[in-house]
Every structure is written in structure tokens, then in C-alpha cells.
Amino acid sequence: MKTDYSIVAQLTDCCNLNCTYCYLDKARPKRNMDLKTVERLISEVHGYNDAFAHFAWVGGEPLLRSDGFLEQIIETGKACNTKGLDISHSIQTNGIELTEDRQKRLRAMGYRLGGSFDGCLDVQKKQRVNRTGQDKTETIIRNYEACRREIGLIAVLTNNLVGREIEAYENLRRLCTTARINFFAPSGGGLLAKDELLPSVENATSSFLEFYRLWKSDDSDFNLNPFSSIVRGFFTGWVKTCDYSAYSCTRLLGVDPDGGVFLCSRSTHMPETKLGNINEISLKEMIGNRVHQKIMDRYFDLKEGDCGGCNWFSICSGGCPIEAKSLSGDFNQKTYYCETKKTLFRKISEDLNDDDNVKRFLRKTKIGGN
């Protein structure tokens, strides 16, 4: 059966924040994706896929584009859906432009909403800097509160968040029902802040384990990834997120505003990860080409090399290849956070020896209807 692909597409390079850890180049051009490229991209994905089509629209800041343009995206998707695919569209925003009225309009169009918030107000202010010098943190929080928890949030684990896990967890749980803690993976402009923001392996491990402990012991409806996905992977045999599964990684493509297609939305500044341009060649011609094969080539190189014999390789795949390339210069290196992940995997494995934990995990991950 042919694999379906999901897309993370940059609607614009422009942004109203200047985040210290941004993976895009600081000196990038200020491009906007035009409607022709949108139509071509959606048409190609609908033509290639057989079951579903998911598009995540990012930036820069995607909400700097007009509602009229965003509505044209939805209408294009409807017009292209001659196969009756299961379609979804989401927007990942920094929250500044996500007013209550705009939330309602976007939901009415059919968009799911995702945002970024680094857990603690002072950490947010320090890392997610406004280009005008004005602090927009209160505006962002007010807009997220107006979502009434119907939004997914992402926080980045940097040095600034280490030791602040309880506060961050409570803030995220208050604002949404689903959140994710991402490792800081220095790339693009974020490399300039590497020395300041990259936690030591020891600090990353202690922080990650604390977030896991908080999620495990929480009886509320709050879902925190990657922990929920990882625990689910212990039951199913693999983790369905791109930084823990080479297979998932190959199925998620990044697209820049000019229509360039890349291995990842976080690698659009890396020419060596470009598969082609959607305005020039078909998606079918890109899938499986030499660049696209780099993900699985890395997987097998690690399996036979640095990760050979590792008990956890099936639920890790060596970690994020873009992070490895950015930090080491070598696409085929394993993740900087290898020991952090191994420690977490061992802890989960130990916890699964307890029947009460098994029942709790089945309920929290909603496996088998629990």
C-alpha cells in the first residue's frame, strides 16, 4: 500500500517575533507563498495520497496572511478533493494575531489551531522577543485563554526551562488540553543562541523525567507529548512522531514559500535537504528520490553502526536527523539527546511492570477505548 504524506508549509517568511531559538535563518528573504503555489501543492498532495491529506500552515507567522487568503486555501482543498480524502488543515501561530474574533473565523473555515508558549511567562518574554521591542506576552496569553483550551501548544525545552517544570506544566494544562515539549534543536538562527539555550544532557534528562512524572501522575484530561505518544509506542511497537520514527519522518515534508519541498519544515534553510520544487516537478517524482532516501539511509546506517544493539532503537530511530546535522555537521549522527531518551525509555519500561501503571497508561493514551 502506498504511503500518504503530510505537509508543513511556510505561508510566509515574515514574523512579528524574533525568537532566540528560531530554526529559520535570521537573514532569510521575506517571501509570501502565492495562491498558485498553494493550489499546485494541494493538488499534488490530493493527487498522490489515497486516504488522507493533512496540511499544517506555518511561518514565519502564518496569521500575518489575510483571512481571505486563508479561506482560499480551504476552498482549494475542497475543490481538489475528488477522491474523498480525509482532509485537515491546521495553523501554528505565535498567538499575537489570534484574537477571539479571528479564532472564531478560522474555526468556521475549518482550521485546527496550534500555538507556541514556553511554559513560564518570564521564559516566554526572554526567548520569544517582539521585533518592535514591545512585550506581547500578555496579549498572547489573553488570546490563548480566549481559546478555552481548544488549542494545542508547543513549548521548547531550553536551559531557561530547566527547574521550572511544575510551573510550566500547570500553565500549559490551564491553557490547553494537549501540549508538547520539544527539545531545543539548534538550527538556522537558533545556532547563535546555542551556548545560552542548549541544556546539558544531564539537565535535559532531569527536566524531561520531571515532565514525564507530572504527566504520569496527572488524573486530568491534559495530554502531554511526546510522553503520551512514547508510552503508546510501548504498547503498539512504534512511536508515531517524526523525531522518534524514521518512517514517520519520511512521511512529513516541509515546503517553503517558493514551493521548495524539503525533508522537514525545519530544514528549508538547508539546500542539501531539498527534494525539488512543487512548481517544477510532481510530488511523485520527488518521493523516493536520492534526497528523500537520506532519512531511511540514516536509519539503516545507525542501526548497523552507533545504535546497533540498542534496545530502544525501534522507538527512537536515532532521533531527529535535522538536529543531528545542525549540531554535529553530520546527517547520520544520532541525537544529542540519546542518553536523555534512553533514561526515559528505561523509566517507562520499569513503570510498565506495575499493573496499576499499565491501567493508568491505557486510560491516559486512550488505547483500546480506555
Tab-separated table of C-alpha atoms in Angstrom:
chain	number	residue	atom	x	y	z
A	1	MET	CA	0.000	0.000	0.000
A	2	LYS	CA	1.345	3.428	-0.978
A	3	THR	CA	2.273	5.845	1.821
A	4	ASP	CA	0.315	9.083	2.224
A	5	TYR	CA	2.231	12.269	3.022
A	6	SER	CA	1.548	15.206	5.328
A	7	ILE	CA	2.754	18.729	4.630
A	8	VAL	CA	4.112	21.505	6.834
A	9	ALA	CA	4.118	24.578	4.619
A	10	GLN	CA	5.509	28.041	5.320
A	11	LEU	CA	2.960	30.613	4.181
A	12	THR	CA	5.460	33.397	4.818
A	13	ASP	CA	8.995	34.096	5.966
A	14	CYS	CA	7.754	37.211	7.746
A	15	CYS	CA	7.265	37.191	11.502
A	16	ASN	CA	6.362	39.674	14.216
A	17	LEU	CA	8.640	37.910	16.705
A	18	ASN	CA	12.393	37.373	16.685
A	19	CYS	CA	12.659	34.209	18.792
A	20	THR	CA	16.124	33.422	20.084
A	21	TYR	CA	15.871	29.741	19.100
A	22	CYS	CA	14.163	30.123	15.699
A	23	TYR	CA	15.331	27.468	13.243
A	24	LEU	CA	14.944	29.824	10.268
A	25	ASP	CA	17.890	31.950	9.195
A	26	LYS	CA	17.873	35.453	10.674
A	27	ALA	CA	18.797	36.945	7.282
A	28	ARG	CA	16.187	34.995	5.305
A	29	PRO	CA	14.265	36.678	2.481
A	30	LYS	CA	10.772	37.949	3.267
A	31	ARG	CA	8.726	35.776	0.910
A	32	ASN	CA	4.996	35.035	0.847
A	33	MET	CA	3.566	31.874	-0.678
A	34	ASP	CA	1.313	32.833	-3.597
A	35	LEU	CA	-2.025	31.232	-4.427
A	36	LYS	CA	-0.597	29.490	-7.482
A	37	THR	CA	1.880	27.615	-5.280
A	38	VAL	CA	-0.842	26.795	-2.747
A	39	GLU	CA	-3.064	25.389	-5.488
A	40	ARG	CA	-0.238	23.370	-7.007
A	41	LEU	CA	0.813	21.978	-3.625
A	42	ILE	CA	-2.683	20.974	-2.560
A	43	SER	CA	-3.461	19.500	-5.967
A	44	GLU	CA	-0.271	17.407	-5.943
A	45	VAL	CA	-0.881	16.060	-2.437
A	46	HIS	CA	-4.512	15.219	-3.214
A	47	GLY	CA	-3.438	13.531	-6.412
A	48	TYR	CA	-0.758	11.433	-4.721
A	49	ASN	CA	-2.433	10.467	-1.440
A	50	ASP	CA	-5.182	7.864	-1.210
A	51	ALA	CA	-6.598	8.108	2.319
A	52	PHE	CA	-5.925	11.474	3.942
A	53	ALA	CA	-4.373	14.886	3.375
A	54	HIS	CA	-3.108	16.924	6.312
A	55	PHE	CA	-1.668	20.399	5.887
A	56	ALA	CA	-0.060	22.393	8.698
A	57	TRP	CA	0.366	26.034	7.695
A	58	VAL	CA	3.234	27.752	9.464
A	59	GLY	CA	5.644	30.653	9.032
A	60	GLY	CA	7.217	32.914	9.968
A	61	GLU	CA	3.857	33.856	11.353
A	62	PRO	CA	1.000	32.490	9.194
A	63	LEU	CA	-1.585	34.831	10.690
A	64	LEU	CA	0.183	37.747	9.039
A	65	ARG	CA	-1.612	36.466	5.916
A	66	SER	CA	-5.173	37.680	5.393
A	67	ASP	CA	-8.289	35.725	6.295
A	68	GLY	CA	-9.272	35.928	2.638
A	69	PHE	CA	-6.101	34.109	1.622
A	70	LEU	CA	-6.536	31.519	4.377
A	71	GLU	CA	-10.098	30.881	3.228
A	72	GLN	CA	-8.857	30.362	-0.339
A	73	ILE	CA	-6.617	27.566	0.992
A	74	ILE	CA	-9.630	25.765	2.446
A	75	GLU	CA	-11.685	26.234	-0.702
A	76	THR	CA	-8.814	24.948	-2.846
A	77	GLY	CA	-8.640	21.830	-0.684
A	78	LYS	CA	-12.349	21.210	-1.132
A	79	ALA	CA	-12.125	21.653	-4.901
A	80	CYS	CA	-9.186	19.231	-5.152
A	81	ASN	CA	-10.739	16.512	-3.024
A	82	THR	CA	-12.131	14.402	-5.831
A	83	LYS	CA	-11.066	11.187	-4.052
A	84	GLY	CA	-12.999	11.939	-0.869
A	85	LEU	CA	-9.858	12.057	1.280
A	86	ASP	CA	-9.953	12.769	4.995
A	87	ILE	CA	-8.683	16.372	4.934
A	88	SER	CA	-7.414	18.503	7.807
A	89	HIS	CA	-5.845	21.926	7.958
A	90	SER	CA	-4.087	23.427	10.964
A	91	ILE	CA	-2.349	26.709	11.683
A	92	GLN	CA	0.656	27.021	14.008
A	93	THR	CA	0.820	30.561	15.362
A	94	ASN	CA	2.784	32.551	17.935
A	95	GLY	CA	-0.556	33.848	19.230
A	96	ILE	CA	-0.165	37.595	18.740
A	97	GLU	CA	-2.737	37.821	15.924
A	98	LEU	CA	-5.017	35.104	17.339
A	99	THR	CA	-7.744	37.385	18.672
A	100	GLU	CA	-11.013	35.890	19.859
A	101	ASP	CA	-12.835	37.071	16.740
A	102	ARG	CA	-10.147	35.651	14.498
A	103	GLN	CA	-10.255	32.310	16.300
A	104	LYS	CA	-13.955	32.078	15.525
A	105	ARG	CA	-13.410	32.896	11.853
A	106	LEU	CA	-10.582	30.379	11.485
A	107	ARG	CA	-12.560	27.614	13.186
A	108	ALA	CA	-15.556	28.386	10.977
A	109	MET	CA	-13.301	27.961	7.936
A	110	GLY	CA	-12.218	24.561	9.257
A	111	TYR	CA	-8.778	25.182	10.737
A	112	ARG	CA	-7.420	23.485	13.837
A	113	LEU	CA	-5.321	25.816	15.976
A	114	GLY	CA	-1.861	25.354	17.424
A	115	GLY	CA	0.308	27.829	19.252
A	116	SER	CA	3.661	28.325	20.918
A	117	PHE	CA	4.171	29.108	24.594
A	118	ASP	CA	7.292	28.311	26.558
A	119	GLY	CA	5.570	27.441	29.810
A	120	CYS	CA	6.598	30.317	32.079
A	121	LEU	CA	5.869	33.995	31.486
A	122	ASP	CA	9.419	35.185	32.102
A	123	VAL	CA	10.861	32.438	29.892
A	124	GLN	CA	8.402	33.397	27.144
A	125	LYS	CA	9.437	37.056	27.405
A	126	LYS	CA	13.125	36.182	27.278
A	127	GLN	CA	13.016	33.724	24.362
A	128	ARG	CA	10.158	34.952	22.202
A	129	VAL	CA	11.202	38.536	21.613
A	130	ASN	CA	8.961	41.009	19.782
A	131	ARG	CA	10.592	42.760	16.838
A	132	THR	CA	9.247	46.172	17.887
A	133	GLY	CA	10.643	45.938	21.397
A	134	GLN	CA	7.146	45.744	22.893
A	135	ASP	CA	6.308	42.856	25.189
A	136	LYS	CA	3.388	40.938	23.683
A	137	THR	CA	3.284	38.129	26.249
A	138	GLU	CA	0.084	39.346	27.922
A	139	THR	CA	-1.615	39.671	24.532
A	140	ILE	CA	-0.581	36.124	23.612
A	141	ILE	CA	-1.812	34.661	26.907
A	142	ARG	CA	-5.098	36.546	26.664
A	143	ASN	CA	-5.639	35.183	23.158
A	144	TYR	CA	-4.839	31.626	24.265
A	145	GLU	CA	-7.195	31.952	27.231
A	146	ALA	CA	-9.944	33.006	24.820
A	147	CYS	CA	-9.471	29.661	23.037
A	148	ARG	CA	-10.959	27.991	26.135
A	149	ARG	CA	-8.329	25.235	25.933
A	150	GLU	CA	-9.292	24.363	22.322
A	151	ILE	CA	-5.737	24.779	21.073
A	152	GLY	CA	-2.564	22.693	21.098
A	153	LEU	CA	0.573	24.333	22.472
A	154	ILE	CA	4.288	23.677	21.982
A	155	ALA	CA	6.992	24.579	24.500
A	156	VAL	CA	10.726	24.326	23.824
A	157	LEU	CA	12.954	22.754	26.464
A	158	THR	CA	15.928	25.095	26.856
A	159	ASN	CA	18.224	25.917	29.753
A	160	ASN	CA	15.704	28.550	30.818
A	161	LEU	CA	13.005	25.953	31.453
A	162	VAL	CA	15.152	23.531	33.440
A	163	GLY	CA	13.955	23.527	37.055
A	164	ARG	CA	10.662	25.215	36.142
A	165	GLU	CA	8.772	22.089	35.136
A	166	ILE	CA	5.934	22.259	37.672
A	167	GLU	CA	5.142	25.886	36.845
A	168	ALA	CA	5.327	25.227	33.109
A	169	TYR	CA	3.171	22.106	33.377
A	170	GLU	CA	0.453	23.901	35.323
A	171	ASN	CA	0.434	26.844	32.911
A	172	LEU	CA	0.190	24.612	29.858
A	173	ARG	CA	-2.545	22.491	31.455
A	174	ARG	CA	-4.535	25.623	32.236
A	175	LEU	CA	-4.340	26.894	28.666
A	176	CYS	CA	-4.937	23.742	26.619
A	177	THR	CA	-5.844	20.054	26.665
A	178	THR	CA	-2.871	18.961	24.541
A	179	ALA	CA	0.699	20.253	24.640
A	180	ARG	CA	4.114	19.101	23.544
A	181	ILE	CA	7.591	19.607	24.973
A	182	ASN	CA	10.143	19.874	22.167
A	183	PHE	CA	13.874	19.572	22.700
A	184	PHE	CA	15.831	22.661	21.703
A	185	ALA	CA	17.483	21.635	18.426
A	186	PRO	CA	19.827	24.478	17.396
A	187	SER	CA	19.479	25.191	13.695
A	188	GLY	CA	19.427	28.254	11.461
A	189	GLY	CA	19.248	31.403	13.584
A	190	GLY	CA	18.959	29.289	16.718
A	191	LEU	CA	22.622	28.293	16.400
A	192	LEU	CA	23.517	31.815	17.552
A	193	ALA	CA	21.907	31.048	20.924
A	194	LYS	CA	23.277	27.522	21.268
A	195	ASP	CA	25.646	28.249	24.156
A	196	GLU	CA	22.933	30.065	26.097
A	197	LEU	CA	19.960	27.795	25.459
A	198	LEU	CA	21.209	24.238	24.884
A	199	PRO	CA	20.812	22.294	28.146
A	200	SER	CA	23.439	19.799	29.169
A	201	VAL	CA	22.445	16.178	28.670
A	202	GLU	CA	22.159	15.848	32.452
A	203	ASN	CA	19.840	18.870	32.758
A	204	ALA	CA	17.773	17.809	29.767
A	205	THR	CA	17.374	14.361	31.310
A	206	SER	CA	16.279	15.597	34.722
A	207	SER	CA	13.826	18.057	33.176
A	208	PHE	CA	12.359	15.519	30.743
A	209	LEU	CA	11.889	12.962	33.521
A	210	GLU	CA	10.139	15.567	35.671
A	211	PHE	CA	7.709	16.444	32.878
A	212	TYR	CA	7.058	12.728	32.432
A	213	ARG	CA	6.433	12.307	36.181
A	214	LEU	CA	3.979	15.204	36.199
A	215	TRP	CA	2.072	13.822	33.227
A	216	LYS	CA	2.031	10.258	34.581
A	217	SER	CA	0.597	11.313	37.935
A	218	ASP	CA	-1.990	13.702	36.479
A	219	ASP	CA	-5.595	12.434	36.532
A	220	SER	CA	-6.958	15.336	34.477
A	221	ASP	CA	-7.749	15.327	30.751
A	222	PHE	CA	-4.455	17.053	29.932
A	223	ASN	CA	-2.357	15.247	27.328
A	224	LEU	CA	1.388	15.952	27.193
A	225	ASN	CA	3.526	14.797	24.298
A	226	PRO	CA	5.906	13.299	23.452
A	227	PHE	CA	5.223	11.252	26.607
A	228	SER	CA	1.746	10.128	25.596
A	229	SER	CA	2.993	9.137	22.128
A	230	ILE	CA	6.028	7.331	23.544
A	231	VAL	CA	4.002	5.341	26.067
A	232	ARG	CA	1.531	4.464	23.336
A	233	GLY	CA	4.517	3.288	21.296
A	234	PHE	CA	5.460	0.837	24.057
A	235	PHE	CA	2.071	-0.812	23.512
A	236	THR	CA	1.952	-0.594	19.705
A	237	GLY	CA	5.630	-1.129	18.869
A	238	TRP	CA	6.491	2.258	17.362
A	239	VAL	CA	6.128	5.970	18.100
A	240	LYS	CA	4.177	7.919	15.518
A	241	THR	CA	6.109	11.195	15.737
A	242	CYS	CA	8.826	12.254	13.326
A	243	ASP	CA	11.654	12.717	15.864
A	244	TYR	CA	11.159	9.166	17.206
A	245	SER	CA	10.364	7.298	13.992
A	246	ALA	CA	12.268	7.354	10.696
A	247	TYR	CA	9.136	6.035	8.970
A	248	SER	CA	7.042	8.940	10.280
A	249	CYS	CA	9.856	11.334	9.401
A	250	THR	CA	9.817	10.294	5.741
A	251	ARG	CA	6.044	10.910	5.573
A	252	LEU	CA	6.234	14.543	6.699
A	253	LEU	CA	7.542	17.068	4.185
A	254	GLY	CA	8.346	20.761	4.594
A	255	VAL	CA	7.562	23.370	1.931
A	256	ASP	CA	8.991	26.903	1.736
A	257	PRO	CA	7.080	29.947	0.402
A	258	ASP	CA	8.505	29.471	-3.111
A	259	GLY	CA	7.283	25.865	-3.309
A	260	GLY	CA	10.576	24.204	-2.466
A	261	VAL	CA	9.966	20.775	-0.891
A	262	PHE	CA	12.329	19.661	1.870
A	263	LEU	CA	12.834	16.705	4.195
A	264	CYS	CA	11.498	18.830	7.053
A	265	SER	CA	9.964	22.248	7.650
A	266	ARG	CA	12.924	22.881	9.968
A	267	SER	CA	15.424	22.299	7.152
A	268	THR	CA	14.203	24.738	4.492
A	269	HIS	CA	17.465	26.675	5.008
A	270	MET	CA	19.491	23.527	4.166
A	271	PRO	CA	19.838	23.111	0.372
A	272	GLU	CA	21.096	19.546	0.789
A	273	THR	CA	17.659	18.531	2.155
A	274	LYS	CA	15.675	19.857	-0.817
A	275	LEU	CA	13.753	17.262	-2.852
A	276	GLY	CA	12.659	19.690	-5.576
A	277	ASN	CA	10.128	22.447	-6.229
A	278	ILE	CA	6.426	21.683	-6.453
A	279	ASN	CA	6.042	24.281	-9.228
A	280	GLU	CA	8.603	22.474	-11.364
A	281	ILE	CA	8.203	18.737	-10.804
A	282	SER	CA	5.491	16.482	-9.391
A	283	LEU	CA	5.348	15.144	-5.861
A	284	LYS	CA	5.526	11.650	-7.362
A	285	GLU	CA	8.911	12.495	-8.885
A	286	MET	CA	10.232	13.679	-5.515
A	287	ILE	CA	9.051	10.783	-3.375
A	288	GLY	CA	11.824	8.248	-3.061
A	289	ASN	CA	14.435	10.351	-4.858
A	290	ARG	CA	18.023	10.393	-3.623
A	291	VAL	CA	17.464	13.225	-1.143
A	292	HIS	CA	14.275	11.687	0.222
A	293	GLN	CA	16.085	8.400	0.791
A	294	LYS	CA	18.506	10.112	3.202
A	295	ILE	CA	16.133	9.524	6.119
A	296	MET	CA	15.990	5.760	5.702
A	297	ASP	CA	19.673	5.582	4.714
A	298	ARG	CA	20.464	7.219	8.039
A	299	TYR	CA	18.161	4.806	9.843
A	300	PHE	CA	19.963	1.753	8.480
A	301	ASP	CA	23.420	3.305	8.979
A	302	LEU	CA	22.634	3.938	12.648
A	303	LYS	CA	21.030	0.532	13.092
A	304	GLU	CA	24.188	-1.136	11.820
A	305	GLY	CA	26.545	1.352	13.477
A	306	ASP	CA	26.266	3.665	16.516
A	307	CYS	CA	22.817	2.375	17.512
A	308	GLY	CA	23.465	-1.272	16.755
A	309	GLY	CA	22.259	-3.462	19.592
A	310	CYS	CA	20.359	-0.643	21.323
A	311	ASN	CA	17.200	-1.987	22.959
A	312	TRP	CA	15.341	1.249	22.231
A	313	PHE	CA	16.165	1.829	18.582
A	314	SER	CA	12.725	0.683	17.389
A	315	ILE	CA	11.065	3.538	19.306
A	316	CYS	CA	13.758	6.134	18.707
A	317	SER	CA	15.326	5.682	15.238
A	318	GLY	CA	18.330	7.687	16.385
A	319	GLY	CA	16.348	10.885	16.914
A	320	CYS	CA	15.921	13.912	14.677
A	321	PRO	CA	18.247	13.943	11.633
A	322	ILE	CA	17.977	17.729	11.231
A	323	GLU	CA	19.071	18.232	14.841
A	324	ALA	CA	21.975	15.844	14.235
A	325	LYS	CA	23.034	17.693	11.088
A	326	SER	CA	22.805	21.120	12.762
A	327	LEU	CA	24.732	20.170	15.897
A	328	SER	CA	27.365	17.813	14.504
A	329	GLY	CA	27.513	18.665	10.825
A	330	ASP	CA	26.784	15.004	10.081
A	331	PHE	CA	23.299	13.983	8.999
A	332	ASN	CA	23.985	10.393	10.063
A	333	GLN	CA	24.898	11.114	13.674
A	334	LYS	CA	22.495	10.027	16.409
A	335	THR	CA	20.650	12.598	18.503
A	336	TYR	CA	22.436	14.763	21.084
A	337	TYR	CA	19.627	13.713	23.466
A	338	CYS	CA	20.349	9.979	23.130
A	339	GLU	CA	21.041	9.384	26.842
A	340	THR	CA	18.051	11.518	27.827
A	341	LYS	CA	15.756	9.386	25.715
A	342	LYS	CA	17.291	6.121	26.907
A	343	THR	CA	16.782	7.151	30.519
A	344	LEU	CA	13.141	7.976	29.826
A	345	PHE	CA	12.585	4.692	27.973
A	346	ARG	CA	14.075	2.718	30.860
A	347	LYS	CA	11.825	4.537	33.327
A	348	ILE	CA	8.701	3.857	31.265
A	349	SER	CA	9.694	0.213	30.901
A	350	GLU	CA	10.081	-0.065	34.682
A	351	ASP	CA	6.731	1.629	35.247
A	352	LEU	CA	5.031	-0.855	32.924
A	353	ASN	CA	5.965	-3.667	35.298
A	354	ASP	CA	3.267	-2.324	37.617
A	355	ASP	CA	-0.298	-3.358	36.690
A	356	ASP	CA	-1.738	-0.146	38.099
A	357	ASN	CA	0.556	1.884	35.850
A	358	VAL	CA	-0.469	-0.225	32.861
A	359	LYS	CA	-4.129	0.548	33.542
A	360	ARG	CA	-3.312	4.221	34.030
A	361	PHE	CA	-1.347	4.399	30.778
A	362	LEU	CA	-4.051	2.613	28.795
A	363	ARG	CA	-6.538	5.168	30.076
A	364	LYS	CA	-4.302	8.195	29.518
A	365	THR	CA	-3.318	7.174	25.981
A	366	LYS	CA	-6.874	6.050	25.121
A	367	ILE	CA	-5.710	2.711	23.776
A	368	GLY	CA	-8.485	0.209	23.231
A	369	GLY	CA	-11.167	2.707	24.228
A	370	ASN	CA	-9.881	3.029	27.797
